[in-house]
Amino acid sequence: MSTALQPPLPSHPVLRLRLAPRSTMPRPIDGAWWPRSYDRLAELPSLLAGLPRAWGHITSVTVNGATWSAAPGRMLVFNQVVGLRRALAASAPHTVVLLAPGRGRWDLLVVPPDTTEEAAAPLMAAAASGPV
């Protein structure tokens, strides 16, 4: 009898994040993030861990209040306090805004968690494409 070895499952799901190339010109969207749920406390630590170090320490995260779960006004991520805000901006319901003092602001398109892979792939690619 032989047994086939299966690779172990990753302990943490792969971060679904696509970032636009660095540019000196401002962009309306800096990339796309496809979370697995709208639970901020569950999703934000992996997002923040996957961001480029050049972005610095993110101290504030703003999401659309109509779609994301309620959460405390701040959370501890990797021994650093991150402020959590909810906005009801009708102009940007599917974005997350990340702020790092002295480094900048980044706006990411949020692909809804229930989006199929076939539909999410072109959205993420378009959000991460370079300037035209």
JSON list of C-alpha atoms in Angstrom, two decimals, residues 27 42 62 83 91 97-98 108 119 131:
[
{"chain": "A", "resi": 27, "resn": "ARG", "atom": "CA", "xyz": [-3.07, 58.02, -8.73]},
{"chain": "A", "resi": 42, "resn": "ALA", "atom": "CA", "xyz": [-9.83, 39.41, 10.90]},
{"chain": "A", "resi": 62, "resn": "THR", "atom": "CA", "xyz": [-10.69, 53.97, 6.81]},
{"chain": "A", "resi": 83, "resn": "GLY", "atom": "CA", "xyz": [-6.87, 53.68, 14.20]},
{"chain": "A", "resi": 91, "resn": "SER", "atom": "CA", "xyz": [-18.33, 58.29, -3.96]},
{"chain": "A", "resi": 97, "resn": "VAL", "atom": "CA", "xyz": [-7.73, 54.33, 2.76]},
{"chain": "A", "resi": 98, "resn": "LEU", "atom": "CA", "xyz": [-4.39, 53.73, 4.49]},
{"chain": "A", "resi": 108, "resn": "LEU", "atom": "CA", "xyz": [-6.99, 50.56, -2.51]},
{"chain": "A", "resi": 119, "resn": "ALA", "atom": "CA", "xyz": [-14.56, 38.53, -11.99]},
{"chain": "A", "resi": 131, "resn": "PRO", "atom": "CA", "xyz": [-0.48, 55.01, -15.68]}
]
